[in-house]
CSV table of C-alpha atoms in Angstrom, one decimal:
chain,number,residue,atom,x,y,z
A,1,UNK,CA,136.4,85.8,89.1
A,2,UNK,CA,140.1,85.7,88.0
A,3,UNK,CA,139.8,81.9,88.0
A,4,UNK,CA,136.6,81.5,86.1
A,5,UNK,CA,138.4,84.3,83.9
A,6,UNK,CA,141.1,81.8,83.2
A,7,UNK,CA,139.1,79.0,82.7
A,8,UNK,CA,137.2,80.8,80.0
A,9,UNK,CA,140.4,81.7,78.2
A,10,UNK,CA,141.7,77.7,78.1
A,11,UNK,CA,138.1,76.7,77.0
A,12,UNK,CA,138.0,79.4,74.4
A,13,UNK,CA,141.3,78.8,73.0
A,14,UNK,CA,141.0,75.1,72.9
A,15,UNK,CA,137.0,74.9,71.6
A,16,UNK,CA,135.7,78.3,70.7
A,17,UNK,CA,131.9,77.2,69.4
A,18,UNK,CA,131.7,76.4,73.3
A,19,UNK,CA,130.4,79.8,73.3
A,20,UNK,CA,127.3,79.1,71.4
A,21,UNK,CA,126.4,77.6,75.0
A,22,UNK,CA,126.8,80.5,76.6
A,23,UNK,CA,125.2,83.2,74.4
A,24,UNK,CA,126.3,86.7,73.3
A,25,UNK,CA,124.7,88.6,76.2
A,26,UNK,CA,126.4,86.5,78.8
A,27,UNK,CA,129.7,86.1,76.9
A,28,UNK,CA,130.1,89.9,76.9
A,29,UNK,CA,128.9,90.3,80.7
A,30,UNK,CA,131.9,87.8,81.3
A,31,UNK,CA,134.4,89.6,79.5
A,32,UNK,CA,133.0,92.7,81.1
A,33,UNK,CA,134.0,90.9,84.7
A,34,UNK,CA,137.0,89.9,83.7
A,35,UNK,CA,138.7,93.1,82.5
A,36,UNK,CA,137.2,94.8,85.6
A,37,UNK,CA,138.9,91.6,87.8
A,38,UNK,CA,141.9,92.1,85.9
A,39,UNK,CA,142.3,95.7,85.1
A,40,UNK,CA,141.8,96.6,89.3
A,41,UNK,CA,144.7,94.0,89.5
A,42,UNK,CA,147.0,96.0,87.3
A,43,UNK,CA,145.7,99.7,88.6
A,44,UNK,CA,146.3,97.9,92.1
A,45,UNK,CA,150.2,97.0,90.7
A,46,UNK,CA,150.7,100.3,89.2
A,47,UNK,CA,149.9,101.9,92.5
A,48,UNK,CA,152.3,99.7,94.4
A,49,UNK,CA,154.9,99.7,92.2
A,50,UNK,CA,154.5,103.4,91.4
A,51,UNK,CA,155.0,102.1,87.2
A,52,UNK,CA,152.3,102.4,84.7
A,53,UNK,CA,151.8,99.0,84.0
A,54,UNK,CA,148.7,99.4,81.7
A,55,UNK,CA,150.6,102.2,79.7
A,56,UNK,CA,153.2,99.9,80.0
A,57,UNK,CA,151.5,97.2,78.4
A,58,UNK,CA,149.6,98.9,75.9
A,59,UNK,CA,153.1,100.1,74.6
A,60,UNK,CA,154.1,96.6,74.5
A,61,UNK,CA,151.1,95.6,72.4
A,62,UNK,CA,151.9,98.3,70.1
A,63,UNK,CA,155.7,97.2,69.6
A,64,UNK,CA,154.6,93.5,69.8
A,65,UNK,CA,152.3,94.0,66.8
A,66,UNK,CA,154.7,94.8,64.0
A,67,UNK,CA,155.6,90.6,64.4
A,68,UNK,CA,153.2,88.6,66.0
A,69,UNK,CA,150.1,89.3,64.1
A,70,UNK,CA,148.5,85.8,63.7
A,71,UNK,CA,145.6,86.9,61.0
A,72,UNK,CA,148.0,87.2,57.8
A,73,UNK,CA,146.0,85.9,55.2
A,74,UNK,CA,147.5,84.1,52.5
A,75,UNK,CA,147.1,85.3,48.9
A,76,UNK,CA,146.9,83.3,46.0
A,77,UNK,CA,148.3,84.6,42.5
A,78,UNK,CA,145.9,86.5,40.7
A,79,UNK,CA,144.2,83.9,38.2
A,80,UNK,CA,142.4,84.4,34.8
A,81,UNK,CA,138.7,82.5,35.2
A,82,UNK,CA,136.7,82.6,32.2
A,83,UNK,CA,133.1,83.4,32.5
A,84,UNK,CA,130.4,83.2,30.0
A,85,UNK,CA,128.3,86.0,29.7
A,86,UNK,CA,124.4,86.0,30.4
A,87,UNK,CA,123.3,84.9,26.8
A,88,UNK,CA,125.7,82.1,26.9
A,89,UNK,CA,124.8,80.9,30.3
A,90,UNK,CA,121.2,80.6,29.5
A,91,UNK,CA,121.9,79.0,26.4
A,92,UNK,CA,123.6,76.2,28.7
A,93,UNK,CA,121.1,76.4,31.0
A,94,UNK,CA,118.6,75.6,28.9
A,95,UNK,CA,120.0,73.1,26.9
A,96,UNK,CA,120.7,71.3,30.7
A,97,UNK,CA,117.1,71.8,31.3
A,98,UNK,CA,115.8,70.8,28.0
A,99,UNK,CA,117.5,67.5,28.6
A,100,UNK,CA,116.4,66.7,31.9
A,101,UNK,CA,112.7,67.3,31.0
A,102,UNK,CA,112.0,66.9,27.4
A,103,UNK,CA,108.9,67.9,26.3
A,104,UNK,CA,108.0,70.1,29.5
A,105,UNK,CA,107.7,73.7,30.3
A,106,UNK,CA,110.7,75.2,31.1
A,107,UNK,CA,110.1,78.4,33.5
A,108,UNK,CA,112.4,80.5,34.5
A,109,UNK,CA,113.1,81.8,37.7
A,110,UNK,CA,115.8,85.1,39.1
A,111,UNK,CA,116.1,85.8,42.7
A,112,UNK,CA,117.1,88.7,43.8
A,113,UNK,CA,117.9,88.9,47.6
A,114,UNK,CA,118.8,91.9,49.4
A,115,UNK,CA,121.7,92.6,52.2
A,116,UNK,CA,120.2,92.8,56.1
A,117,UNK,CA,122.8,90.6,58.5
A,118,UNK,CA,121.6,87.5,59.1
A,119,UNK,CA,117.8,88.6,58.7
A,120,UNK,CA,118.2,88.8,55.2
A,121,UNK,CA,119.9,85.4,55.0
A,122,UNK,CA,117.5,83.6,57.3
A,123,UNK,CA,114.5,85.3,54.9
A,124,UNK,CA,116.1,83.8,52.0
A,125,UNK,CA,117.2,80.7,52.8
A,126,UNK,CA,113.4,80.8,54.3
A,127,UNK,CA,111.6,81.7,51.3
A,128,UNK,CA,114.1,80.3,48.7
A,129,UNK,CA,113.2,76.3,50.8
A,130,UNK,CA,109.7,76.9,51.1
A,131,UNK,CA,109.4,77.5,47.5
A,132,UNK,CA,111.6,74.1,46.7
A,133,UNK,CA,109.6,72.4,49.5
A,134,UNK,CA,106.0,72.8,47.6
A,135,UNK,CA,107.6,72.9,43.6
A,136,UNK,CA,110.3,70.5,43.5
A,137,UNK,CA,111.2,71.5,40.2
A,138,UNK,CA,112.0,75.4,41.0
A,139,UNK,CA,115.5,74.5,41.8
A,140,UNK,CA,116.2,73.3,37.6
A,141,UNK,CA,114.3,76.3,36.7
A,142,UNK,CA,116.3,78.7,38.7
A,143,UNK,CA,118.8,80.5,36.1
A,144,UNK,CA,120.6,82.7,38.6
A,145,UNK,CA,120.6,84.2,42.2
A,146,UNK,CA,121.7,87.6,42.5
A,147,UNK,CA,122.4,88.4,46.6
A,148,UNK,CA,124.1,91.0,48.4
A,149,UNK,CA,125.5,90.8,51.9
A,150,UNK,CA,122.8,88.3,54.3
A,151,UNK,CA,120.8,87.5,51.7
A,152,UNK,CA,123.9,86.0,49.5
A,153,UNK,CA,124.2,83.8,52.7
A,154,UNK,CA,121.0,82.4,52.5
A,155,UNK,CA,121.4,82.0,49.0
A,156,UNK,CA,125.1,79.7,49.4
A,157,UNK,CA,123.1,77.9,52.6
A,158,UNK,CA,120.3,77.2,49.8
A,159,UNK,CA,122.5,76.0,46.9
A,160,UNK,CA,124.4,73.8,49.4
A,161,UNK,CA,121.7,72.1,50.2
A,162,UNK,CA,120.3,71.3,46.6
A,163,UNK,CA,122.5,68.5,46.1
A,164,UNK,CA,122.3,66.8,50.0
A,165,UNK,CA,120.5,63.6,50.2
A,166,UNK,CA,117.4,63.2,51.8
A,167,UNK,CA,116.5,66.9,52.8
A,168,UNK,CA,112.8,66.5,54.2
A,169,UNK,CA,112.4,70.4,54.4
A,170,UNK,CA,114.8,73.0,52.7
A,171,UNK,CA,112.9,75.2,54.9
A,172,UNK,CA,113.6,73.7,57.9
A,173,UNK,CA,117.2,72.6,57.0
A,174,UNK,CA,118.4,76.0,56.0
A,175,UNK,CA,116.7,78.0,59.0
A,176,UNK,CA,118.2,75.4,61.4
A,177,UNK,CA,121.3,76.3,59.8
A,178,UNK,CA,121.1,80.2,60.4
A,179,UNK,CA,119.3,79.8,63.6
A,180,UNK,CA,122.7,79.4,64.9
A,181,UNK,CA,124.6,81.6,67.2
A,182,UNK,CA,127.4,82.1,64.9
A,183,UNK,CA,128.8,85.6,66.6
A,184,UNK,CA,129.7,84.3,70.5
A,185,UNK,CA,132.4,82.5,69.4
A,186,UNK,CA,134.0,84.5,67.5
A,187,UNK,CA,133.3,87.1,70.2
A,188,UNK,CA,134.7,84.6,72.7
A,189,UNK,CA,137.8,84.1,70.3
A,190,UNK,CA,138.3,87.9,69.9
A,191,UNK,CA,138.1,89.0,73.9
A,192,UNK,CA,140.2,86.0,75.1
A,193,UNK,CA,143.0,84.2,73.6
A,194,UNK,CA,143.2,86.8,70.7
A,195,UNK,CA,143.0,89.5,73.2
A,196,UNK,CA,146.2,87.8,75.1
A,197,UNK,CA,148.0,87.2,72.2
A,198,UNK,CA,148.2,90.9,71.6
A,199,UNK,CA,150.7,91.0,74.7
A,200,UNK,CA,152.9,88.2,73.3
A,201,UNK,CA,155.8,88.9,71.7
């Protein structure tokens, strides 16, 4: 187990979406194994030895992490960005849509999508596709999305596909898009190289 343990951490550490093949469930039953491998090697050390090596250790993490934490996040200056407010907007909005289709009539269409994980953003991008696959013209009708949480996911996934060429089904495009384990490898990144890296100085 110790050397399927290692293996794991080099093939996390050099591609972690090569989780996504092993799925959440197993992923955790792994790193389940491998602390139990490992942690009865150190309790076996500590006994020998007659040191607290897992004390020991989790004092070093604790010393270690006032310099090697590798998550800083850069910040940029705080910036002024103008924005127009909602009579403005629909005044451009409509004079975009007015040009486009002359003549026609202009509906207009708010979404409102609610937070719920990856539910909510699999339901919206869902709906939001289905919609676009059976009126092609919702999309230059649709003033604004307003999302929370998930459902602002699906809504981004949705938006970003607007302006892709040659999208047979919205629908289909943006639930094969969410249909993807997304959480194993970051899971996998978490419990094994990050996990290590703790112990580092």
């Amino acid at each position: 187990m110790a050397a399927i343990a290692l293996l794991l951490l080099v093939l996390f550490t050099i591609t972690p979406t090569a989780a996504q093949n092993f799925g959440l469930g197993t992923i955790l039953c792994l790193v389940a194994a491998s602390w139990v491998t490992f942690g009865g090697f150190l309790v076996y050390l500590s006994r020998i030895w007659r040191f607290p090596v897992i004390a020991s250790l989790l004092v070093l993490a604790l010393l270690f992490s006032f310099w090697n934490d590798n998550h800083i996040v850069r910040l940029a200056p705080p910036q002024e960005i103008p924005r127009l407010d909602v009579l403005k907007a629909f005044d451009n909005w409509y004079v975009l849509v007015e040009d486009q289709r002359r003549g026609e009539t202009h509906p207009l269409y708010i979404v409102a999508t609610e937070s719920s994980g990856i539910r909510a953003a699999y339901w919206t991008v869902a709906v939001l596709g289905e919609i676009q696959d059976k009126n092609p013209n919702f999309a230059a009708h649709l003033f604004a999305i307003n999302g929370v949480s998930g459902g602002s996911l699906g809504a981004a996934v949705f938006e970003a596909l607007l302006p892709e060429p040659n999208v047979a089904s919205f629908k289909d495009a943006g639930t094969e898009i969410l249909a993807q384990d997304f959480l194993s490898p970051a899971l996998a990144s978490m419990f094994y190289p990050d996990l290590l890296q703790r112990f580092l100085p």
